[in-house]
PDB file of N, CA and C in Angstrom:
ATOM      1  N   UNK A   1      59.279 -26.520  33.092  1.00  0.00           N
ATOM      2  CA  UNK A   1      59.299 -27.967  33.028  1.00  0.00           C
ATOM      3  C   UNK A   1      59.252 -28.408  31.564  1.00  0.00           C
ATOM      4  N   UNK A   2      60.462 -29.628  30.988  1.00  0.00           N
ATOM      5  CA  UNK A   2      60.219 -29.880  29.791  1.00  0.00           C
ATOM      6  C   UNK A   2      59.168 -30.439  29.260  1.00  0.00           C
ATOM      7  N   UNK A   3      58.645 -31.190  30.180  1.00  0.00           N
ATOM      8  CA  UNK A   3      57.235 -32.240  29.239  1.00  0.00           C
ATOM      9  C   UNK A   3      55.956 -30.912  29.008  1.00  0.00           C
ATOM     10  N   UNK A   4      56.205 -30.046  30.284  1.00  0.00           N
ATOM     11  CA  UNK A   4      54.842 -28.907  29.929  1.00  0.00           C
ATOM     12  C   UNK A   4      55.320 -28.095  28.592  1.00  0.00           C
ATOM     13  N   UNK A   5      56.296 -28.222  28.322  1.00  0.00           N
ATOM     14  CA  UNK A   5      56.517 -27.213  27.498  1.00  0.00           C
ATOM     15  C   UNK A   5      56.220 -28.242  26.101  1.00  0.00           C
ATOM     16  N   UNK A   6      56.897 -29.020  26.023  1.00  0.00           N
ATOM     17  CA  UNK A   6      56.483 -29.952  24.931  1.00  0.00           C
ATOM     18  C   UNK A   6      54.651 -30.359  24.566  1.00  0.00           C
ATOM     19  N   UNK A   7      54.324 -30.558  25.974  1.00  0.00           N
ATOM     20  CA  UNK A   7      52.629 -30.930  25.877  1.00  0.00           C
ATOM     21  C   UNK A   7      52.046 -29.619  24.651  1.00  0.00           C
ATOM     22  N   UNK A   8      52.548 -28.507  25.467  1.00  0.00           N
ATOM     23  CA  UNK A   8      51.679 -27.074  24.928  1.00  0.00           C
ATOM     24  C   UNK A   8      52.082 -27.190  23.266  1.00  0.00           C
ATOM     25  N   UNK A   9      53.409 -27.440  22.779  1.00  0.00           N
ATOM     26  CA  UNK A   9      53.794 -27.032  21.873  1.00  0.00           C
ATOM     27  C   UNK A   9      53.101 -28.892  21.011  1.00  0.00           C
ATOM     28  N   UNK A  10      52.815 -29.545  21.656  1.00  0.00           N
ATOM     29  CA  UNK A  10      52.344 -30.404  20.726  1.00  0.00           C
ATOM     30  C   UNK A  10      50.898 -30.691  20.219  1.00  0.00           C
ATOM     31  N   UNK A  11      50.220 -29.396  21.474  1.00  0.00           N
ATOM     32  CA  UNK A  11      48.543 -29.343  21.429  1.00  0.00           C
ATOM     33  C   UNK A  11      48.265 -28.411  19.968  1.00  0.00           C
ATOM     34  N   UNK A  12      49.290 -28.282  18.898  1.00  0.00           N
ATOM     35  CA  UNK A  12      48.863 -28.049  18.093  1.00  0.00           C
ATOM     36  C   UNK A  12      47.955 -28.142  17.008  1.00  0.00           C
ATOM     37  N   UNK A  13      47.704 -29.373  17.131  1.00  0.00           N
ATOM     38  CA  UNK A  13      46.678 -30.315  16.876  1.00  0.00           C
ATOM     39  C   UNK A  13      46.185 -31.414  17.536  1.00  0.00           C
ATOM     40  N   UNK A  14      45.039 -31.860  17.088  1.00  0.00           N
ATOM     41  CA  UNK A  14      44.527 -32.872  18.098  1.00  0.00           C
ATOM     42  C   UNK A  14      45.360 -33.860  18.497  1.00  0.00           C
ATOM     43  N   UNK A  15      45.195 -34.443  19.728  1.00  0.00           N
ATOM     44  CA  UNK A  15      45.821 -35.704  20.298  1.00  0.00           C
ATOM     45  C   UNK A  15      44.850 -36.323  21.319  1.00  0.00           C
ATOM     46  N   UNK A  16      45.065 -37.631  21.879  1.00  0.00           N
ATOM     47  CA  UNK A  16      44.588 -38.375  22.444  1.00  0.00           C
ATOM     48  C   UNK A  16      44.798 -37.822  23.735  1.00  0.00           C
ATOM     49  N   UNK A  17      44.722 -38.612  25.053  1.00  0.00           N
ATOM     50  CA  UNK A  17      45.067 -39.031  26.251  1.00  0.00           C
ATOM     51  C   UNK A  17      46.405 -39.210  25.796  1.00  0.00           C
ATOM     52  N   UNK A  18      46.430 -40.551  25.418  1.00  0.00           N
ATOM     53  CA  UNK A  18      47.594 -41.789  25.411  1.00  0.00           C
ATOM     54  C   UNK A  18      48.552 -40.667  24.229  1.00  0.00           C
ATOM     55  N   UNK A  19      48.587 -39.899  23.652  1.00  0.00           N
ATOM     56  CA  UNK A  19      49.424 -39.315  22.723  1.00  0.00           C
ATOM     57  C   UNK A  19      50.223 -38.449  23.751  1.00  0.00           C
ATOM     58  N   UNK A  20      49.277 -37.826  24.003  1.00  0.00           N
ATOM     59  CA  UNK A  20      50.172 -36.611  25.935  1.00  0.00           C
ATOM     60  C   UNK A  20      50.908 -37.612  26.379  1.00  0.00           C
ATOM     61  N   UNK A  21      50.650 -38.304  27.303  1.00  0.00           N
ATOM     62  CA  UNK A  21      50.884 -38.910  27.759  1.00  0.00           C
ATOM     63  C   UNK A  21      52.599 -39.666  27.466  1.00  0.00           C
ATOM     64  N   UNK A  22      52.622 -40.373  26.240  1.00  0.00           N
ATOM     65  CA  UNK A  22      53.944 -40.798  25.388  1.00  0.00           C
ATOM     66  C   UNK A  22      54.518 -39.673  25.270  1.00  0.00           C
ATOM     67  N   UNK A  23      54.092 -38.525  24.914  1.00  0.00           N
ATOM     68  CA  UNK A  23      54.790 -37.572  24.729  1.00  0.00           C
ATOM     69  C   UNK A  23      55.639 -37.247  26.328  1.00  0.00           C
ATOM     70  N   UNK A  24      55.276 -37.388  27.424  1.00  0.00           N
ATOM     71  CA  UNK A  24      55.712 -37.020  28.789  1.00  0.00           C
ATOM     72  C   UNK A  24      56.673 -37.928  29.340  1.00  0.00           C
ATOM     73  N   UNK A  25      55.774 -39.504  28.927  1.00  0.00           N
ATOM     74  CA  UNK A  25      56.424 -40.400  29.594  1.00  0.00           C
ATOM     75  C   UNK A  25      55.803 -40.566  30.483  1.00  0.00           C
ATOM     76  N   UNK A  26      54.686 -40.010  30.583  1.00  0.00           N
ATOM     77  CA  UNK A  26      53.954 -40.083  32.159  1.00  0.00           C
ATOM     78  C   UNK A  26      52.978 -41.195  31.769  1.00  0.00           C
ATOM     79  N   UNK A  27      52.503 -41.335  33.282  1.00  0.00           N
ATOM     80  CA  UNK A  27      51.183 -42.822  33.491  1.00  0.00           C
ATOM     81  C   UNK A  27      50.191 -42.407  32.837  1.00  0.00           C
ATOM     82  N   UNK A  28      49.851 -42.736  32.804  1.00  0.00           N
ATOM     83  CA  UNK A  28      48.043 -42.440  32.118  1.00  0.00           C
ATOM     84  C   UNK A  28      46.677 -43.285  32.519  1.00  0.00           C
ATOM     85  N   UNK A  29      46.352 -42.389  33.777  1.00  0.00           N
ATOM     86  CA  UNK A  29      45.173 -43.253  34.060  1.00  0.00           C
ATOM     87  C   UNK A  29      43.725 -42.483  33.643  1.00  0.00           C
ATOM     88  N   UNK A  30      43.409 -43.525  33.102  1.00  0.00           N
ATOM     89  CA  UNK A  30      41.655 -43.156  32.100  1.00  0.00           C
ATOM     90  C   UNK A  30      41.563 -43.432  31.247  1.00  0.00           C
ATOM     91  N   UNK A  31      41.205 -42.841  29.962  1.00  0.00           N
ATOM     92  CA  UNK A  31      40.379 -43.226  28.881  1.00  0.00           C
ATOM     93  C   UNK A  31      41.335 -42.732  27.601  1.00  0.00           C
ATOM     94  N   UNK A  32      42.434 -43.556  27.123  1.00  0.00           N
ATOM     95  CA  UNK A  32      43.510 -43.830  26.431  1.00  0.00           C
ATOM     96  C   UNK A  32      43.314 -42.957  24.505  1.00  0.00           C
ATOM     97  N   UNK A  33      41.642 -42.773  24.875  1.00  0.00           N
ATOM     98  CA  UNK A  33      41.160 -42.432  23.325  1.00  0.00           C
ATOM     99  C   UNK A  33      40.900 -41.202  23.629  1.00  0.00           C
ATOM    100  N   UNK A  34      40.612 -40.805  24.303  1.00  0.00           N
ATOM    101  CA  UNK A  34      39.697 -39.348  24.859  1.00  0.00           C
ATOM    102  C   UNK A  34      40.836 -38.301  23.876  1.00  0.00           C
ATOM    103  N   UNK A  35      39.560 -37.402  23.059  1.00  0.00           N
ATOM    104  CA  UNK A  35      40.951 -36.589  22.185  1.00  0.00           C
ATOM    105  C   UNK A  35      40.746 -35.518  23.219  1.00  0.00           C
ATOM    106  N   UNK A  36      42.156 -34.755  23.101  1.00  0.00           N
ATOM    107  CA  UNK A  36      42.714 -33.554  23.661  1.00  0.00           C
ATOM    108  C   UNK A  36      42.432 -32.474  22.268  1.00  0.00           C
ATOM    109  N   UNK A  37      41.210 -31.082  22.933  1.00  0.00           N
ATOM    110  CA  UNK A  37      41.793 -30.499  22.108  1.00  0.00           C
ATOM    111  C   UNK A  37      42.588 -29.476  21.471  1.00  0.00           C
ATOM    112  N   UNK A  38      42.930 -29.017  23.269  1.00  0.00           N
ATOM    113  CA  UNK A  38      43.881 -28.360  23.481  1.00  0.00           C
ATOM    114  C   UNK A  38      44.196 -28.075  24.931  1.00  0.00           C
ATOM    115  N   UNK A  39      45.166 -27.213  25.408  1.00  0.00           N
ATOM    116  CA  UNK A  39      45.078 -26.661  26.679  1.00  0.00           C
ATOM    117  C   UNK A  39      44.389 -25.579  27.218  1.00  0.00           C
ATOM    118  N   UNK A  40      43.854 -25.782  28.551  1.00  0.00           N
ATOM    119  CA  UNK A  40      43.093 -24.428  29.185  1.00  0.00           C
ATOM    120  C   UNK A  40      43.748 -24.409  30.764  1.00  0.00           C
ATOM    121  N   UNK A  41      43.357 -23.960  31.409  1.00  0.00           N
ATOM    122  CA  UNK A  41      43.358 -23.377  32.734  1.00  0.00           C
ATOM    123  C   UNK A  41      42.578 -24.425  33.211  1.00  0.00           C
ATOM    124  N   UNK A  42      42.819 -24.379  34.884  1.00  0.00           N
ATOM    125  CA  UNK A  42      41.546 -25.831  35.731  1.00  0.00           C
ATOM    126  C   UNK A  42      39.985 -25.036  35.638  1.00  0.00           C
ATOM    127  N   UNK A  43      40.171 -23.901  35.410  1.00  0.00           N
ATOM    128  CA  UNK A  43      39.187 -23.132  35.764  1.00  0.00           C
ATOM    129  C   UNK A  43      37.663 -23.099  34.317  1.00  0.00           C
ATOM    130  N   UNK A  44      38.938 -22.895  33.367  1.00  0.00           N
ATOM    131  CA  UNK A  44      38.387 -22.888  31.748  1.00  0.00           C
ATOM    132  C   UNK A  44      38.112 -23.938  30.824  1.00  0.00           C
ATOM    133  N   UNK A  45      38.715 -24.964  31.603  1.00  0.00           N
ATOM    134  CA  UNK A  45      39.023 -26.189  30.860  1.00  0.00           C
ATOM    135  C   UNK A  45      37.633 -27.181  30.381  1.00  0.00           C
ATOM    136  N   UNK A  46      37.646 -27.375  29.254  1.00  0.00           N
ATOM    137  CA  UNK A  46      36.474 -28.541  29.475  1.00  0.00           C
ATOM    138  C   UNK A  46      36.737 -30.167  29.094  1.00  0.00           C
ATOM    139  N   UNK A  47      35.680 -30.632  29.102  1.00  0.00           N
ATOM    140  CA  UNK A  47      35.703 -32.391  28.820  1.00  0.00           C
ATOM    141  C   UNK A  47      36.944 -32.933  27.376  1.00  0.00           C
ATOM    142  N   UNK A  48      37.042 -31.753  26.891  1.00  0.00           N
ATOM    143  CA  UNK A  48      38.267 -32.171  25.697  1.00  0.00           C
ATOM    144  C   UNK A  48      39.734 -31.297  25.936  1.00  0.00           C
ATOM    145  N   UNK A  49      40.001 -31.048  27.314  1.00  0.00           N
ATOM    146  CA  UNK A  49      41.187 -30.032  26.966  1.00  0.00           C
ATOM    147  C   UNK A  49      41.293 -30.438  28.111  1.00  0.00           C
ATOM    148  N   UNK A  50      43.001 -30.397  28.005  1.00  0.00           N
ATOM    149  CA  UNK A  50      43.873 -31.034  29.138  1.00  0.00           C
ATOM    150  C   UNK A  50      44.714 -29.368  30.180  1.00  0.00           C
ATOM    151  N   UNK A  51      44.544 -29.727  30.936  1.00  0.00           N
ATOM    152  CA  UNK A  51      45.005 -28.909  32.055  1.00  0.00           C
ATOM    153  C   UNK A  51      46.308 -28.752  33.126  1.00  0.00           C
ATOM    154  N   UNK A  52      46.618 -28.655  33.859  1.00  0.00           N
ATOM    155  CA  UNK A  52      47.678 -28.610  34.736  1.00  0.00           C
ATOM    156  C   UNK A  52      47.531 -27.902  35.871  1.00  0.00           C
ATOM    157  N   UNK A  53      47.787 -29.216  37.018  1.00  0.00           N
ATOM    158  CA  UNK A  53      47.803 -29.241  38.226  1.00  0.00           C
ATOM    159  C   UNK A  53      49.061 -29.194  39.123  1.00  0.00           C
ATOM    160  N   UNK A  54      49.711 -28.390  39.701  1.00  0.00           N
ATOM    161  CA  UNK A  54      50.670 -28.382  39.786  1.00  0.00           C
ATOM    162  C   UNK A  54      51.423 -28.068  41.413  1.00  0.00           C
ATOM    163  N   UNK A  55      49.958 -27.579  42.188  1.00  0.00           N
ATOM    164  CA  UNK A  55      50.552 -27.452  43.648  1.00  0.00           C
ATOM    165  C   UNK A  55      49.192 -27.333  44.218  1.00  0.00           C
ATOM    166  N   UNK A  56      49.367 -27.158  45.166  1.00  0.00           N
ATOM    167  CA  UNK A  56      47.639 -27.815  46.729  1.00  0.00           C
ATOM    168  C   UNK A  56      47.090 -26.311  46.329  1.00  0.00           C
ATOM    169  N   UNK A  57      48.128 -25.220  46.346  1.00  0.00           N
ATOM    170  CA  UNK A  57      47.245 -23.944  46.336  1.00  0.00           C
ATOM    171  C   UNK A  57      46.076 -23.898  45.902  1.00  0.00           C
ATOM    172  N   UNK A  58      46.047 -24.349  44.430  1.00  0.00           N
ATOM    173  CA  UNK A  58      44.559 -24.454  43.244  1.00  0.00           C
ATOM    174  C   UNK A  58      43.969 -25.700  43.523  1.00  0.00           C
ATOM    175  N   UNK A  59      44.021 -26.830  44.874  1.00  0.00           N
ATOM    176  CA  UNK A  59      42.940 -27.617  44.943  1.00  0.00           C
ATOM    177  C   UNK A  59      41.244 -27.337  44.977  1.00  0.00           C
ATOM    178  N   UNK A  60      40.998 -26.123  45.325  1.00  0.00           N
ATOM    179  CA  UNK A  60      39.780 -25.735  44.917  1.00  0.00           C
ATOM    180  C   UNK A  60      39.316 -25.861  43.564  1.00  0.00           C
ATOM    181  N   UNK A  61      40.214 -25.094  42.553  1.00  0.00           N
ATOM    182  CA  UNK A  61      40.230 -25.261  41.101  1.00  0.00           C
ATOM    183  C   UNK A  61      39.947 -26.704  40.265  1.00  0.00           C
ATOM    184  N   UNK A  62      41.028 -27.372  41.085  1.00  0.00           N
ATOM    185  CA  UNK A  62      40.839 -29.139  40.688  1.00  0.00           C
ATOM    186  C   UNK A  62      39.699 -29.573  41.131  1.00  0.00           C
ATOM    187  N   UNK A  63      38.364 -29.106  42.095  1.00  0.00           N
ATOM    188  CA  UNK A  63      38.001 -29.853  42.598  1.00  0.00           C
ATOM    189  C   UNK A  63      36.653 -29.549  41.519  1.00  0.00           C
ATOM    190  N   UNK A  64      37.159 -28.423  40.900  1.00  0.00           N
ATOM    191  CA  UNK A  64      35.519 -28.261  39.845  1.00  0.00           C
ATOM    192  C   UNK A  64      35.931 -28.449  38.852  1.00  0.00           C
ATOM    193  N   UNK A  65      37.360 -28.226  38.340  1.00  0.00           N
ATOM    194  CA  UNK A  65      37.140 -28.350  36.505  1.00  0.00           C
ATOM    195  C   UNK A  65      36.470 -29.611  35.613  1.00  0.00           C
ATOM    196  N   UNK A  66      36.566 -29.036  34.374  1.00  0.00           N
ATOM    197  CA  UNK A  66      35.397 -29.679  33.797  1.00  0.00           C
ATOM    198  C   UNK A  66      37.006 -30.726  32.905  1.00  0.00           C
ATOM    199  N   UNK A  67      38.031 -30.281  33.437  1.00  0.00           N
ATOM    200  CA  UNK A  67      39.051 -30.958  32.417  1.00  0.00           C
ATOM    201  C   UNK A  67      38.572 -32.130  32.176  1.00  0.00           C
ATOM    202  N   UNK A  68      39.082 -32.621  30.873  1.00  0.00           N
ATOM    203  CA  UNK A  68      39.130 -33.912  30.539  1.00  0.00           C
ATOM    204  C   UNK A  68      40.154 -34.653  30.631  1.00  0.00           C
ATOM    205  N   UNK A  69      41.336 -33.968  30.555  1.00  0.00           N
ATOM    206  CA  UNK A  69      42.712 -34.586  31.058  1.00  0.00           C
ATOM    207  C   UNK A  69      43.446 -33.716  32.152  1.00  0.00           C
ATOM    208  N   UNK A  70      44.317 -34.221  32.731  1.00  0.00           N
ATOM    209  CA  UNK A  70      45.096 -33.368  33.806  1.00  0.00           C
ATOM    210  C   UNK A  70      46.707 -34.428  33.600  1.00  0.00           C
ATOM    211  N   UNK A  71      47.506 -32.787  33.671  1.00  0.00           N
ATOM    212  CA  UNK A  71      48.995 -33.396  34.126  1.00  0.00           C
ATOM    213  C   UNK A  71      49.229 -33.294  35.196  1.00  0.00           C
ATOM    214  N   UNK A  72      49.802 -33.525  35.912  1.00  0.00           N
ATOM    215  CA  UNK A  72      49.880 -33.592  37.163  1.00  0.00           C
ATOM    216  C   UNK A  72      51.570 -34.116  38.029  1.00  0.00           C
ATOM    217  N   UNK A  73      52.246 -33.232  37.773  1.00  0.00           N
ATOM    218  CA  UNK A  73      53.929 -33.932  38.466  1.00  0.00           C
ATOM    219  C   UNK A  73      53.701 -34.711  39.605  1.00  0.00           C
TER     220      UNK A  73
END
């Protein structure tokens, strides 16, 4: 997917919510300042690192991470 591939390659440095987000084109619901400070897993992820959700299989996963952001198609 292009926007995942772009997200990863732009978590090179810090970004916002709202920076992912423009970068995707996608909605953005929450907290527009929240910095990203990179990517993890749903599993690894914490309150500053954005994640990816991507099918029901890993709804268990979603239902604990500590992400602070999620993409989500």
């Amino acid at each position: 997917d292009a926007c995942r591939a772009q997200l990863w390659a732009a978590l090179d440095m810090h970004r916002t919510a709202m920076d992912l987000a423009a970068l995707c084109g996608a909605e953005l619901i929450g907290d527009p300042q929240l910095r990203i400070d990179g990517p993890a897993s749903l599993e690894a992820a914490g309150p500053n690192e954005v994640s990816f959700f991507g099918h029901a299989r890993y709804a268990k996963e979603l239902a604990s991470t500590r992400a602070g952001a999620l993409v989500v198609p």
